[in-house]
């Protein structure tokens, strides 16, 4: 079954700790994206990667970091510099010449 | 500056009737538009899309209309079913160096009553 997996579904961390969210896809898509969703708001782009070993900041990259060492994987690290890290995080991927993005199930991060 | 806006936070419709969800945009560089459906605590799923060279696209119960001069698009669901109850997001894509980046609206919560 092809798709995008995000783990874990729920994640709790203490304030001041860095945390890494996993995103894996077996769709053979080149582009991958990270969004966050807050209540009453749309999806806001954090980082994206069009190709392996390359990534760009989205609209709200401050306090986050990413890597793209493999085509299938695009982990997101939420650092202690992110002021409001509690949110629902969504990973997506897209085939090179397509417009549609396919989303994973999301990770709910709660910082205590 | 919000480039894609869904001005209705919620919409309530009776089963069997038409649901119309609206979306406005400001960036004239947007050339492709998509609608996604999202259930709580799940990722969005793609519903239907439309290129800026068209003014209508239909897929079963779902039809998207695009009015470029008004920078407005709408999603029609006919007939509405209780299973359609979800949050609906419109999204827009522009070409060039921003190709593939989607800008999302805030979402509209659709509730279909039996």
Short mmCIF file of C-alpha atoms in Angstrom, two decimals:
data_model
loop_
_atom_site.label_atom_id
_atom_site.label_comp_id
_atom_site.label_asym_id
_atom_site.label_seq_id
_atom_site.Cartn_x
_atom_site.Cartn_y
_atom_site.Cartn_z
CA UNK A 1 0.00 0.00 0.00
CA UNK A 2 1.48 3.33 -1.06
CA UNK A 3 1.14 6.29 1.23
CA UNK A 4 2.58 8.68 3.77
CA UNK A 5 3.17 7.70 7.36
CA UNK A 6 3.71 10.03 10.26
CA UNK A 7 4.71 8.88 13.68
CA UNK A 8 3.78 9.08 16.41
CA UNK A 9 0.12 10.10 16.25
CA UNK A 10 0.36 11.94 19.60
CA UNK A 11 3.52 13.37 21.11
CA UNK A 12 4.09 15.08 24.43
CA UNK A 13 7.22 17.01 25.31
CA UNK A 14 8.37 19.29 28.07
CA UNK A 15 9.02 22.93 27.30
CA UNK A 16 12.61 23.55 26.24
CA UNK A 17 13.12 20.13 24.66
CA UNK A 18 13.71 19.58 20.96
CA UNK A 19 11.49 16.98 19.32
CA UNK A 20 11.64 15.32 15.89
CA UNK A 21 8.53 14.34 13.94
CA UNK A 22 8.83 11.55 11.43
CA UNK A 23 7.46 11.56 7.87
CA UNK A 24 7.99 8.69 5.44
CA UNK A 25 6.49 8.16 1.98
CA UNK A 26 6.66 5.23 -0.42
CA UNK A 27 4.94 7.02 -3.31
CA UNK A 28 8.25 7.81 -5.01
CA UNK A 29 7.36 11.51 -4.86
CA UNK A 30 10.12 14.06 -5.26
CA UNK A 31 8.60 16.94 -3.30
CA UNK A 32 7.70 16.88 0.40
CA UNK A 33 6.13 19.48 2.67
CA UNK A 34 5.52 20.23 6.35
CA UNK A 35 2.49 22.22 7.53
CA UNK A 36 1.06 23.09 10.88
CA UNK A 37 -2.60 23.56 11.64
CA UNK A 38 -3.91 25.59 14.56
CA UNK A 39 -7.57 25.82 15.60
CA UNK A 40 -9.57 28.04 13.26
CA UNK A 41 -6.68 28.46 10.89
CA UNK A 42 -5.72 26.92 7.62
CA UNK A 43 -2.58 24.97 6.94
CA UNK A 44 0.58 27.04 7.12
CA UNK A 45 3.73 25.94 5.33
CA UNK A 46 6.80 25.39 7.53
CA UNK A 47 9.39 23.87 5.17
CA UNK A 48 9.40 22.13 1.82
CA UNK A 49 11.81 20.11 -0.26
CA UNK A 50 11.62 19.71 -4.04
CA UNK A 51 14.47 17.22 -4.23
CA UNK A 52 16.82 15.20 -2.04
CA UNK A 53 19.46 17.26 -0.18
CA UNK A 54 17.62 20.50 -0.87
CA UNK A 55 14.91 22.31 1.12
CA UNK A 56 13.45 25.81 1.48
CA UNK A 57 11.79 27.76 4.24
CA UNK A 58 8.07 28.19 4.09
CA UNK A 59 6.01 30.95 5.66
CA UNK A 60 6.62 30.05 9.31
CA UNK A 61 10.06 28.36 9.45
CA UNK A 62 11.36 30.06 12.60
CA UNK A 63 12.03 27.55 15.37
CA UNK A 64 11.95 24.55 13.03
CA UNK A 65 14.58 22.59 11.12
CA UNK A 66 14.43 19.79 8.53
CA UNK A 67 16.67 17.43 6.60
CA UNK A 68 16.18 15.54 3.33
CA UNK A 69 18.87 12.89 3.12
CA UNK A 70 16.62 10.30 1.49
CA UNK A 71 13.83 10.66 -1.03
CA UNK A 72 11.40 8.78 1.22
CA UNK A 73 12.04 10.70 4.43
CA UNK A 74 11.57 14.34 5.53
CA UNK A 75 11.84 14.65 9.34
CA UNK A 76 10.90 17.89 11.08
CA UNK A 77 12.59 19.03 14.29
CA UNK A 78 10.69 21.40 16.52
CA UNK A 79 13.31 23.26 18.50
CA UNK A 80 13.06 25.06 21.83
CA UNK A 81 13.19 28.33 19.85
CA UNK A 82 9.65 27.73 18.53
CA UNK A 83 7.47 29.91 20.77
CA UNK A 84 4.15 28.08 20.32
CA UNK A 85 4.95 24.50 19.31
CA UNK A 86 1.69 22.91 20.39
CA UNK A 87 -0.17 22.20 17.14
CA UNK A 88 -1.24 19.55 14.65
CA UNK A 89 1.58 18.85 12.19
CA UNK A 90 0.94 17.53 8.70
CA UNK A 91 3.39 16.13 6.18
CA UNK A 92 2.59 15.97 2.47
CA UNK A 93 4.22 14.87 -0.76
CA UNK A 94 3.74 15.62 -4.45
CA UNK A 95 4.81 14.02 -7.67
CA UNK A 96 7.15 16.19 -9.77
CA UNK A 97 4.74 17.48 -12.41
CA UNK A 98 1.56 17.32 -10.40
CA UNK A 99 -0.34 19.96 -8.43
CA UNK A 100 -2.02 17.73 -5.91
CA UNK A 101 -0.38 17.10 -2.57
CA UNK A 102 -1.06 13.90 -0.64
CA UNK A 103 -1.15 14.18 3.12
CA UNK A 104 -0.18 11.93 5.97
CA UNK A 105 -2.43 11.36 9.01
CA UNK A 106 -0.70 14.05 11.09
CA UNK A 107 1.02 14.26 14.49
CA UNK A 108 -0.52 16.12 17.41
CA UNK A 109 2.32 17.70 19.40
CA UNK A 110 1.61 19.00 22.88
CA UNK A 111 4.30 20.84 24.77
CA UNK A 112 3.73 20.89 28.51
CA UNK B 1 -1.72 39.11 4.20
CA UNK B 2 -4.11 36.24 3.58
CA UNK B 3 -4.02 35.46 -0.14
CA UNK B 4 -6.72 32.79 0.03
CA UNK B 5 -9.81 33.46 2.11
CA UNK B 6 -12.79 31.38 3.09
CA UNK B 7 -15.05 33.93 4.72
CA UNK B 8 -17.65 31.50 6.06
CA UNK B 9 -16.27 29.60 9.08
CA UNK B 10 -19.22 27.22 9.01
CA UNK B 11 -22.16 26.05 6.90
CA UNK B 12 -25.14 23.95 7.90
CA UNK B 13 -27.20 22.11 5.26
CA UNK B 14 -30.01 19.58 5.21
CA UNK B 15 -29.31 16.16 3.74
CA UNK B 16 -30.19 16.03 0.04
CA UNK B 17 -29.82 19.77 -0.47
CA UNK B 18 -26.97 21.62 -2.16
CA UNK B 19 -23.90 22.74 -0.21
CA UNK B 20 -22.01 25.73 -1.62
CA UNK B 21 -18.61 26.55 -0.17
CA UNK B 22 -16.88 29.73 -1.27
CA UNK B 23 -13.30 30.86 -1.58
CA UNK B 24 -11.72 34.16 -2.64
CA UNK B 25 -8.13 34.86 -3.60
CA UNK B 26 -6.07 37.96 -4.19
CA UNK B 27 -2.94 36.73 -5.99
CA UNK B 28 -3.44 36.87 -9.76
CA UNK B 29 -0.46 34.53 -10.22
CA UNK B 30 -2.46 31.58 -8.88
CA UNK B 31 -3.19 29.26 -11.79
CA UNK B 32 -4.46 26.06 -10.18
CA UNK B 33 -6.97 25.56 -7.42
CA UNK B 34 -7.78 22.58 -5.24
CA UNK B 35 -10.36 21.58 -2.65
CA UNK B 36 -9.49 19.31 0.25
CA UNK B 37 -11.74 17.65 2.82
CA UNK B 38 -10.52 17.06 6.35
CA UNK B 39 -11.89 15.13 9.30
CA UNK B 40 -10.70 15.95 12.84
CA UNK B 41 -7.27 14.55 13.74
CA UNK B 42 -6.72 13.28 10.19
CA UNK B 43 -4.82 14.55 7.18
CA UNK B 44 -6.70 16.36 4.39
CA UNK B 45 -7.81 14.32 1.39
CA UNK B 46 -7.95 15.73 -2.11
CA UNK B 47 -11.44 16.25 -3.54
CA UNK B 48 -11.35 18.12 -6.81
CA UNK B 49 -9.28 20.71 -8.64
CA UNK B 50 -9.50 23.20 -11.47
CA UNK B 51 -7.00 24.89 -13.74
CA UNK B 52 -7.28 28.60 -14.41
CA UNK B 53 -7.94 27.89 -18.08
CA UNK B 54 -11.28 26.33 -17.15
CA UNK B 55 -14.33 27.74 -15.41
CA UNK B 56 -15.92 24.50 -14.29
CA UNK B 57 -14.86 20.99 -13.32
CA UNK B 58 -17.22 18.22 -12.28
CA UNK B 59 -16.62 14.92 -10.50
CA UNK B 60 -19.71 13.05 -9.40
CA UNK B 61 -21.51 15.04 -6.71
CA UNK B 62 -18.75 17.65 -6.61
CA UNK B 63 -18.43 20.62 -8.96
CA UNK B 64 -15.94 23.44 -8.71
CA UNK B 65 -16.59 26.78 -10.42
CA UNK B 66 -13.91 29.38 -11.06
CA UNK B 67 -14.58 33.06 -11.78
CA UNK B 68 -11.19 34.53 -12.62
CA UNK B 69 -12.36 38.10 -13.04
CA UNK B 70 -13.85 38.04 -9.55
CA UNK B 71 -10.98 35.93 -8.16
CA UNK B 72 -13.57 33.61 -6.70
CA UNK B 73 -14.14 29.88 -6.68
CA UNK B 74 -16.86 27.75 -5.22
CA UNK B 75 -17.44 24.08 -4.47
CA UNK B 76 -20.94 22.68 -4.98
CA UNK B 77 -21.93 19.38 -3.40
CA UNK B 78 -25.18 17.92 -4.70
CA UNK B 79 -26.88 16.12 -3.06
CA UNK B 80 -25.27 16.66 0.34
CA UNK B 81 -24.88 13.63 2.58
CA UNK B 82 -24.19 13.36 6.34
CA UNK B 83 -20.81 11.80 5.50
CA UNK B 84 -19.85 15.06 3.81
CA UNK B 85 -19.68 16.72 7.23
CA UNK B 86 -16.05 17.83 7.58
CA UNK B 87 -13.79 20.85 7.21
CA UNK B 88 -13.24 21.95 3.61
CA UNK B 89 -10.14 23.83 2.59
CA UNK B 90 -9.52 25.56 -0.69
CA UNK B 91 -5.93 25.89 -1.83
CA UNK B 92 -4.17 27.70 -4.65
CA UNK B 93 -0.96 27.02 -6.54
CA UNK B 94 1.18 29.33 -8.62
CA UNK B 95 3.81 28.43 -11.16
CA UNK B 96 7.38 29.59 -11.58
CA UNK B 97 9.75 29.21 -8.63
CA UNK B 98 6.77 28.72 -6.34
CA UNK B 99 5.54 25.74 -8.33
CA UNK B 100 4.02 23.12 -6.08
CA UNK B 101 3.57 25.40 -3.08
CA UNK B 102 -0.03 25.51 -1.96
CA UNK B 103 -1.60 28.44 -0.13
CA UNK B 104 -4.59 27.37 1.95
CA UNK B 105 -7.69 29.17 3.13
CA UNK B 106 -8.81 28.98 6.77
CA UNK B 107 -11.37 26.28 6.09
CA UNK B 108 -15.16 26.01 6.31
CA UNK B 109 -16.85 23.52 8.63
CA UNK B 110 -19.70 21.83 6.76
CA UNK B 111 -22.41 20.10 8.77
CA UNK B 112 -25.00 18.06 6.88
CA UNK B 113 -28.04 17.22 9.00
CA UNK B 114 -30.02 14.00 8.34
#
